[in-house]
CSV table of C-alpha atoms and ligand atoms in Angstrom, one decimal:
chain,number,residue,atom,x,y,z
A,1,MET,CA,89.0,79.4,121.7
A,2,SER,CA,89.2,78.9,118.3
A,3,SER,CA,89.2,81.7,116.0
A,4,CYS,CA,86.6,81.7,112.9
A,5,LEU,CA,90.4,81.9,111.1
A,6,GLN,CA,91.4,78.8,112.2
A,7,SER,CA,88.5,76.5,111.7
A,8,VAL,CA,88.1,78.1,107.9
A,9,ALA,CA,92.2,76.8,108.5
A,10,GLU,CA,91.6,72.9,109.1
A,11,GLN,CA,88.2,72.8,106.5
A,12,ASP,CA,91.4,74.0,103.8
A,13,ALA,CA,93.6,70.8,105.6
A,14,ASP,CA,90.2,68.9,104.5
A,15,ALA,CA,89.0,70.0,101.4
A,16,GLY,CA,88.3,67.7,98.8
A,17,ASP,CA,89.7,68.3,94.7
A,18,ALA,CA,86.3,68.6,93.3
A,19,HIS,CA,85.7,71.1,95.5
A,20,ALA,CA,88.8,73.0,95.0
A,21,GLU,CA,88.5,73.1,91.2
A,22,ALA,CA,85.1,74.7,91.2
A,23,ASN,CA,86.4,77.5,93.9
A,24,GLN,CA,89.8,77.8,91.1
A,25,GLN,CA,87.0,78.5,88.4
A,26,LEU,CA,85.3,80.7,90.2
A,27,TYR,CA,88.1,83.3,91.0
A,28,ASN,CA,89.3,82.4,87.0
A,29,HIS,CA,85.9,83.7,86.6
A,30,PHE,CA,86.1,86.6,88.0
A,31,THR,CA,90.1,87.2,88.0
A,32,ASN,CA,89.6,87.6,84.1
A,33,LEU,CA,86.4,89.9,85.2
A,34,VAL,CA,88.6,92.1,86.8
A,35,SER,CA,92.1,92.0,85.1
A,36,SER,CA,89.3,93.4,82.2
A,37,LEU,CA,88.6,96.9,84.1
A,38,PRO,CA,90.5,100.3,84.1
A,39,SER,CA,93.8,100.0,85.9
A,40,SER,CA,95.3,103.0,87.0
A,41,ASN,CA,99.0,103.1,89.6
A,42,GLY,CA,97.5,103.5,92.3
A,43,GLN,CA,98.9,104.2,96.0
A,44,GLY,CA,102.3,102.0,96.1
A,45,LEU,CA,101.2,98.5,96.1
A,46,GLY,CA,100.7,97.3,92.7
A,47,GLN,CA,97.4,98.1,90.3
A,48,VAL,CA,94.5,99.9,91.4
A,49,PHE,CA,91.8,98.4,89.5
A,50,LEU,CA,88.7,100.6,89.3
A,51,HIS,CA,85.1,98.5,89.4
A,52,SER,CA,82.3,99.5,87.6
A,53,GLN,CA,80.1,100.4,90.5
A,54,GLY,CA,82.7,103.2,90.8
A,55,TRP,CA,84.8,102.0,93.1
A,56,HIS,CA,88.8,100.9,93.2
A,57,ALA,CA,90.3,98.0,94.9
A,58,TYR,CA,93.8,95.5,94.5
A,59,GLN,CA,93.2,93.4,92.3
A,60,GLY,CA,93.1,90.2,95.6
A,61,PRO,CA,90.4,91.7,97.2
A,62,MET,CA,88.4,93.5,94.1
A,63,VAL,CA,88.1,89.0,93.3
A,64,GLY,CA,87.4,88.8,97.0
A,65,ALA,CA,84.1,90.8,97.5
A,66,MET,CA,83.6,89.4,94.5
A,67,VAL,CA,83.0,85.3,95.5
A,68,ALA,CA,81.4,87.2,98.7
A,69,ASP,CA,79.1,88.3,96.5
A,70,ALA,CA,78.7,85.4,94.9
A,71,CYS,CA,79.1,82.5,98.2
A,72,PHE,CA,78.6,84.8,101.2
A,73,ALA,CA,75.3,83.3,103.1
A,74,SER,CA,74.6,86.3,105.3
A,75,ARG,CA,72.4,84.9,108.4
A,76,PRO,CA,70.4,87.0,110.2
A,77,THR,CA,72.1,87.0,112.9
A,78,ASP,CA,75.8,87.8,111.6
A,79,ILE,CA,76.9,91.6,112.1
A,80,ILE,CA,79.6,92.9,109.7
A,81,VAL,CA,82.2,95.3,110.7
A,82,ALA,CA,82.3,98.3,107.8
A,83,THR,CA,85.5,100.4,107.4
A,84,LEU,CA,87.9,102.5,104.8
A,85,PRO,CA,91.5,101.0,106.0
A,86,LYS,CA,92.6,103.3,108.2
A,87,SER,CA,89.3,104.9,109.7
A,88,GLY,CA,89.3,102.7,113.3
A,89,THR,CA,88.3,99.2,111.7
A,90,THR,CA,91.1,97.2,115.2
A,91,TRP,CA,89.4,99.4,117.3
A,92,ILE,CA,85.4,98.9,116.7
A,93,LYS,CA,86.2,95.2,115.8
A,94,ALA,CA,88.4,95.0,119.0
A,95,LEU,CA,84.8,97.1,120.8
A,96,LEU,CA,82.1,95.2,119.2
A,97,TYR,CA,84.4,91.2,120.3
A,98,ALA,CA,84.7,91.8,123.2
A,99,THR,CA,81.0,93.6,123.6
A,100,VAL,CA,79.5,90.7,122.0
A,101,HIS,CA,81.3,88.2,123.9
A,102,ARG,CA,81.6,89.7,127.3
A,103,ALA,CA,79.2,86.9,128.9
A,104,GLU,CA,82.0,84.4,128.1
A,105,HIS,CA,85.4,86.7,128.0
A,106,PRO,CA,84.5,88.8,130.4
A,107,PRO,CA,87.2,92.6,129.5
A,108,ASP,CA,88.9,91.7,132.8
A,109,ALA,CA,90.0,88.0,132.6
A,110,ALA,CA,93.5,87.5,133.1
A,111,ASP,CA,93.4,85.1,129.5
A,112,HIS,CA,91.1,87.3,127.3
A,113,PRO,CA,91.7,86.1,123.9
A,114,PHE,CA,92.9,89.7,123.1
A,115,HIS,CA,96.0,88.3,125.1
A,116,THR,CA,96.7,85.8,121.4
A,117,LEU,CA,94.4,86.8,119.1
A,118,GLY,CA,94.1,90.2,117.5
A,119,PRO,CA,91.3,92.2,116.5
A,120,HIS,CA,91.8,91.0,112.7
A,121,GLU,CA,92.2,86.9,114.3
A,122,CYS,CA,89.0,88.0,116.1
A,123,ILE,CA,86.8,89.3,113.2
A,124,PRO,CA,88.3,88.4,110.2
A,125,PHE,CA,87.9,90.6,106.3
A,126,LEU,CA,85.8,89.0,104.5
A,127,GLU,CA,87.3,90.0,101.1
A,128,PHE,CA,90.7,90.5,102.5
A,129,GLN,CA,90.4,87.1,104.7
A,130,LEU,CA,88.5,84.6,104.0
A,131,TYR,CA,87.1,85.1,100.1
A,132,THR,CA,91.5,84.7,99.0
A,133,SER,CA,94.2,82.2,97.8
A,134,GLY,CA,91.2,79.8,96.1
A,135,ARG,CA,89.2,79.6,98.7
A,136,VAL,CA,85.3,79.2,99.2
A,137,PRO,CA,84.8,79.3,103.4
A,138,ASP,CA,82.4,77.3,105.2
A,139,LEU,CA,80.9,79.3,107.4
A,140,GLY,CA,77.6,78.7,108.1
A,141,LYS,CA,79.4,75.8,111.1
A,142,LEU,CA,80.3,78.8,112.5
A,143,PRO,CA,78.2,79.4,116.1
A,144,ASP,CA,75.8,82.5,116.0
A,145,PRO,CA,76.7,85.7,116.0
A,146,ARG,CA,79.1,85.8,113.6
A,147,LEU,CA,81.3,88.7,113.3
A,148,PHE,CA,83.0,89.5,110.0
A,149,ALA,CA,84.7,92.5,108.4
A,150,THR,CA,85.1,94.3,105.3
A,151,HIS,CA,86.7,97.1,103.8
A,152,VAL,CA,84.3,96.6,100.4
A,153,PRO,CA,81.7,100.1,99.9
A,154,PHE,CA,77.8,99.9,101.2
A,155,VAL,CA,77.3,99.0,97.0
A,156,ALA,CA,79.5,95.9,96.8
A,157,LEU,CA,78.3,94.3,100.3
A,158,PRO,CA,77.1,91.0,99.1
A,159,ARG,CA,73.5,91.1,98.4
A,160,SER,CA,73.1,88.7,100.5
A,161,VAL,CA,73.6,90.9,103.1
A,162,VAL,CA,71.2,93.8,101.8
A,163,ALA,CA,68.7,91.8,99.9
A,164,THR,CA,65.9,91.7,101.8
A,165,PRO,CA,63.9,94.9,102.5
A,166,PRO,CA,65.1,96.2,105.5
A,167,GLY,CA,62.7,95.5,108.9
A,168,PRO,CA,63.6,94.1,112.4
A,169,GLY,CA,64.9,91.2,112.7
A,170,CYS,CA,65.1,90.9,108.6
A,171,ASN,CA,68.8,91.7,107.9
A,172,CYS,CA,72.0,91.4,109.5
A,173,LYS,CA,73.6,94.3,111.3
A,174,VAL,CA,76.4,96.3,109.9
A,175,VAL,CA,78.5,98.6,112.0
A,176,TYR,CA,80.1,101.2,110.4
A,177,VAL,CA,83.0,103.6,111.4
A,178,CYS,CA,84.4,106.7,109.8
A,179,ARG,CA,87.0,108.6,110.2
A,180,ASP,CA,88.4,112.2,108.6
A,181,PRO,CA,89.7,112.3,105.4
A,182,LYS,CA,93.1,114.5,106.3
A,183,ASP,CA,94.0,112.0,109.5
A,184,THR,CA,92.4,108.5,107.4
A,185,PHE,CA,94.8,110.0,104.3
A,186,VAL,CA,97.7,109.9,106.5
A,187,SER,CA,97.2,106.7,108.5
A,188,LEU,CA,96.6,105.0,104.6
A,189,TRP,CA,100.1,107.0,103.7
A,190,HIS,CA,102.2,105.6,106.4
A,191,PHE,CA,101.0,102.0,106.1
A,192,ILE,CA,101.8,102.6,102.6
A,193,ASN,CA,105.4,103.4,103.0
A,194,LYS,CA,105.4,101.2,105.9
A,195,VAL,CA,104.5,98.3,103.2
A,196,ARG,CA,106.7,99.2,101.1
A,197,ALA,CA,109.7,99.6,103.3
A,198,LYS,CA,109.1,96.1,103.6
A,199,LYS,CA,108.6,95.1,100.5
A,200,GLY,CA,112.6,97.2,100.1
A,201,LYS,CA,110.1,99.8,98.0
A,202,GLU,CA,111.7,103.1,98.5
A,203,PRO,CA,108.5,105.3,99.9
A,204,LEU,CA,105.9,107.3,98.6
A,205,SER,CA,106.2,111.1,98.8
A,206,VAL,CA,102.8,113.3,100.5
A,207,GLU,CA,102.3,114.7,97.7
A,208,PHE,CA,102.1,111.8,95.1
A,209,ALA,CA,100.3,110.4,98.2
A,210,ALA,CA,97.8,113.2,98.5
A,211,GLU,CA,96.7,114.2,94.9
A,212,GLN,CA,96.1,110.2,94.5
A,213,PHE,CA,93.9,110.1,97.2
A,214,CYS,CA,91.9,113.4,96.1
A,215,ALA,CA,91.3,111.9,92.7
A,216,GLY,CA,89.8,109.0,94.2
A,217,VAL,CA,92.8,106.1,93.4
A,218,THR,CA,93.1,104.7,96.9
A,219,PRO,CA,92.1,100.7,98.5
A,220,MET,CA,87.9,100.9,98.2
A,221,GLY,CA,88.2,104.7,97.3
A,222,PRO,CA,87.5,107.3,96.9
A,223,TYR,CA,86.5,107.7,100.3
A,224,TRP,CA,84.0,110.0,100.2
A,225,GLU,CA,82.0,108.2,98.0
A,226,HIS,CA,82.0,105.4,100.5
A,227,VAL,CA,81.4,107.8,103.4
A,228,LEU,CA,78.4,109.0,101.2
A,229,GLY,CA,77.0,104.9,101.1
A,230,TYR,CA,77.0,103.7,104.6
A,231,TRP,CA,75.8,107.1,105.4
A,232,ARG,CA,72.6,107.3,103.0
A,233,ALA,CA,72.8,103.1,104.7
A,234,HIS,CA,71.7,104.3,108.0
A,235,LEU,CA,69.6,106.8,107.3
A,236,ALA,CA,67.4,104.4,105.4
A,237,ARG,CA,67.7,101.6,107.4
A,238,PRO,CA,68.8,102.6,110.7
A,239,GLU,CA,68.2,99.2,112.4
A,240,GLN,CA,70.3,98.0,109.8
A,241,VAL,CA,72.9,100.0,109.8
A,242,LEU,CA,75.1,101.8,112.8
A,243,PHE,CA,77.6,104.8,111.3
A,244,PHE,CA,80.2,106.0,114.3
A,245,ARG,CA,82.7,109.0,114.5
A,246,TYR,CA,86.5,107.7,114.8
A,247,GLU,CA,86.8,111.2,116.5
A,248,GLU,CA,83.2,110.9,118.4
A,249,MET,CA,83.9,107.5,119.8
A,250,GLN,CA,87.3,108.9,121.4
A,251,ARG,CA,85.9,111.9,123.2
A,252,ASP,CA,83.1,109.4,124.8
A,253,PRO,CA,84.0,105.2,124.1
A,254,ALA,CA,82.0,104.2,126.8
A,255,ALA,CA,79.0,105.7,125.2
A,256,HIS,CA,79.8,104.6,121.9
A,257,VAL,CA,80.2,101.2,123.2
A,258,ARG,CA,76.6,101.6,124.8
A,259,ARG,CA,75.1,102.3,121.7
A,260,LEU,CA,77.3,99.4,119.8
A,261,ALA,CA,76.1,97.0,122.8
A,262,GLU,CA,72.4,98.4,122.3
A,263,PHE,CA,72.5,98.0,118.6
A,264,VAL,CA,73.7,94.5,118.1
A,265,GLY,CA,70.6,93.5,121.0
A,266,LEU,CA,72.7,92.9,123.9
A,267,PRO,CA,72.3,96.2,126.1
A,268,PHE,CA,74.6,96.2,129.0
A,269,GLY,CA,72.0,95.2,131.7
A,270,ALA,CA,71.2,96.4,135.8
A,271,GLY,CA,74.1,94.1,136.9
A,272,GLU,CA,76.6,95.1,134.4
A,273,ASP,CA,77.8,97.7,136.1
A,274,GLY,CA,81.1,99.1,135.2
A,275,ALA,CA,81.1,96.4,132.0
A,276,ALA,CA,81.2,99.3,128.9
A,277,ASP,CA,84.4,101.1,130.8
A,278,ALA,CA,86.1,97.5,131.5
A,279,ILE,CA,85.2,97.4,127.1
A,280,VAL,CA,86.9,100.5,126.7
A,281,ARG,CA,90.0,99.8,128.5
A,282,LEU,CA,90.6,96.4,127.1
A,283,CYS,CA,90.5,98.4,123.6
A,284,ALA,CA,92.2,101.5,124.9
A,285,PHE,CA,95.0,102.3,122.2
A,286,GLU,CA,97.7,101.9,125.2
A,287,ARG,CA,96.6,99.0,126.0
A,288,MET,CA,96.5,96.8,122.8
A,289,ASN,CA,99.7,98.8,121.8
A,290,GLU,CA,101.1,96.8,124.3
A,291,LEU,CA,99.5,93.2,124.0
A,292,ARG,CA,101.3,90.2,123.2
A,293,ALA,CA,99.1,88.8,120.4
A,294,THR,CA,100.3,93.0,119.2
A,295,LYS,CA,103.5,92.7,119.4
A,296,ASP,CA,104.2,89.1,118.3
A,297,GLY,CA,100.8,88.7,116.3
A,298,LYS,CA,100.9,88.7,112.4
A,299,THR,CA,97.7,88.7,110.1
A,300,GLU,CA,98.3,86.9,106.6
A,301,LEU,CA,96.4,90.1,103.8
A,302,ALA,CA,95.6,89.4,100.9
A,303,VAL,CA,97.9,91.7,99.0
A,304,ILE,CA,99.6,93.0,101.2
A,305,GLY,CA,101.2,89.3,102.5
A,306,ALA,CA,101.7,88.5,106.9
A,307,VAL,CA,101.9,91.8,108.0
A,308,ASP,CA,102.7,92.4,112.0
A,309,ASN,CA,100.1,93.4,114.4
A,310,SER,CA,101.9,96.3,115.2
A,311,ILE,CA,101.7,97.8,111.7
A,312,PHE,CA,97.4,98.8,113.2
A,313,PHE,CA,98.9,100.3,116.1
A,314,ARG,CA,100.8,103.6,114.8
A,315,ARG,CA,99.5,107.0,116.9
A,316,GLY,CA,95.7,106.0,117.4
A,317,VAL,CA,94.6,110.3,118.1
A,318,ALA,CA,92.4,112.3,116.0
A,319,GLY,CA,93.9,115.6,114.0
A,320,ASP,CA,97.6,114.1,113.3
A,321,TRP,CA,97.1,115.7,109.6
A,322,MET,CA,98.4,119.1,111.4
A,323,ASN,CA,102.0,116.8,111.7
A,324,HIS,CA,102.2,115.7,107.8
A,325,LEU,CA,99.8,118.3,105.7
A,326,SER,CA,100.8,121.0,105.2
A,327,PRO,CA,98.1,124.2,104.8
A,328,GLU,CA,97.6,123.7,101.0
A,329,THR,CA,96.7,120.5,101.0
A,330,ALA,CA,94.4,120.1,104.0
A,331,GLN,CA,92.2,122.9,102.6
A,332,ARG,CA,92.1,121.4,99.6
A,333,ILE,CA,91.1,117.8,101.0
A,334,ASP,CA,88.2,119.6,102.4
A,335,ALA,CA,87.7,121.7,100.2
A,336,ILE,CA,86.6,118.4,98.2
A,337,THR,CA,84.9,117.0,101.6
A,338,ARG,CA,82.7,120.3,101.9
A,339,SER,CA,81.2,119.5,98.2
A,340,LYS,CA,80.9,116.4,98.2
A,341,PHE,CA,78.8,116.6,101.4
A,342,GLN,CA,76.9,119.1,101.0
A,343,GLY,CA,73.1,118.7,101.5
A,344,SER,CA,73.7,114.8,102.8
A,345,GLY,CA,73.0,115.4,106.2
A,346,LEU,CA,76.6,114.6,107.2
A,347,ILE,CA,78.4,116.6,109.8
A,348,THR,CA,82.3,116.8,109.2
A,349,CYS,CA,84.7,118.1,111.2
A,350,VAL,CA,86.1,120.6,108.7
B,1,A3P,P1,97.2,106.2,113.1
B,1,A3P,O1,97.9,105.9,111.7
B,1,A3P,O2,96.3,108.0,112.7
B,1,A3P,O3,98.0,106.1,114.2
B,1,A3P,P2,92.7,100.5,110.8
B,1,A3P,O4,92.2,99.6,111.8
B,1,A3P,O5,90.7,100.8,110.1
B,1,A3P,O6,93.8,100.1,109.9
B,1,A3P,O7,92.8,102.0,111.5
B,1,A3P,C1,93.8,102.3,111.8
B,1,A3P,C2,94.6,103.7,113.2
B,1,A3P,O8,93.7,103.2,113.6
B,1,A3P,C3,96.1,103.5,113.0
B,1,A3P,O9,95.7,105.5,112.7
B,1,A3P,C4,96.1,103.8,114.7
B,1,A3P,O10,97.1,104.2,115.3
B,1,A3P,C5,94.3,103.3,114.7
B,1,A3P,N1,93.6,102.6,115.8
B,1,A3P,C6,94.0,101.7,115.8
B,1,A3P,N2,94.0,100.5,117.5
B,1,A3P,C7,93.5,101.5,118.2
B,1,A3P,C8,92.4,102.0,119.0
B,1,A3P,N3,92.1,100.6,120.3
B,1,A3P,N4,92.4,103.3,119.7
B,1,A3P,C9,92.4,103.8,118.8
B,1,A3P,N5,93.0,104.1,117.6
B,1,A3P,C10,93.5,102.5,116.9
């Protein structure tokens, strides 16, 4: 089993100097551009830059997103997972990969790829894993359907992903997952403090982090504009953009797996009784948390570096914010959510 990332690593070894120099020039160009943008100290892993489209990111992923915008050639058969960090990316990646590849890798098989590869190796991020470190990978040789992920807002998706007017079979598909902002925030706060601890830095207080979150100064934030961007895209192009909520996935994961399968054009057939449930079991938090790929594996991400795959698994429940946020902070986030989502048709958990 060779992952998309392994194939890109093999290309790196073969890449000629001329290519490497041209790629580096492209990266230098966008790095200079990002360096000229307004920035602030953000949420604890370095400078956060404000893109002219209104979203924030650390320098590396913003540059990676710009390179992907310039170079990524999408195919109508591609499927892209889009999320804000800490919205359930790892879970939806696992569900999507297991669903798409269920014929060659039955979910109950003892040698399923998940035993050796984490979901982030099976479905890499464009701006955190593929378009990083001066690299412009040749993704053209990857077989269909290619599966990628991104944290960028809808407005910042590579132009080839959204270029063609919407219509059946015209553009690649996008699967978006949103999560209650309070849980997204709490999960992000824990994650950043774990990375800070690894770097020998003091933890951020929840009050400081919440202040930044409410001000929109979070990786790929503001939270609300990110969610609204994909929600509106889903309303405008339902055949291209699927919109899931983490909390609803928790309530009925099998129904979501069936919708996902239909959306990507691979509905469960008559002979597949129990297949959706088997995928749900394989991708369940408790199961994935126990896998060797989770316990021993690492993922290399822009900005953060190599992290243990176990960092992507904490509690995996809805409503954990209650254990960490003061009533005032929770009410403040809820008030922003109500005012930003008002009139959008987006049903929230608040
Ligand atoms: P918590 O920190 O609230 O536990 P992301 O994958 O976008 O980085 O999000 C991480 C969050 O999703 C973490 O939330 C993590 O525990 C949870 N998560 C990871 N795998 C999951 C799974 N298989 N099922 C449900 N939640 C999962």
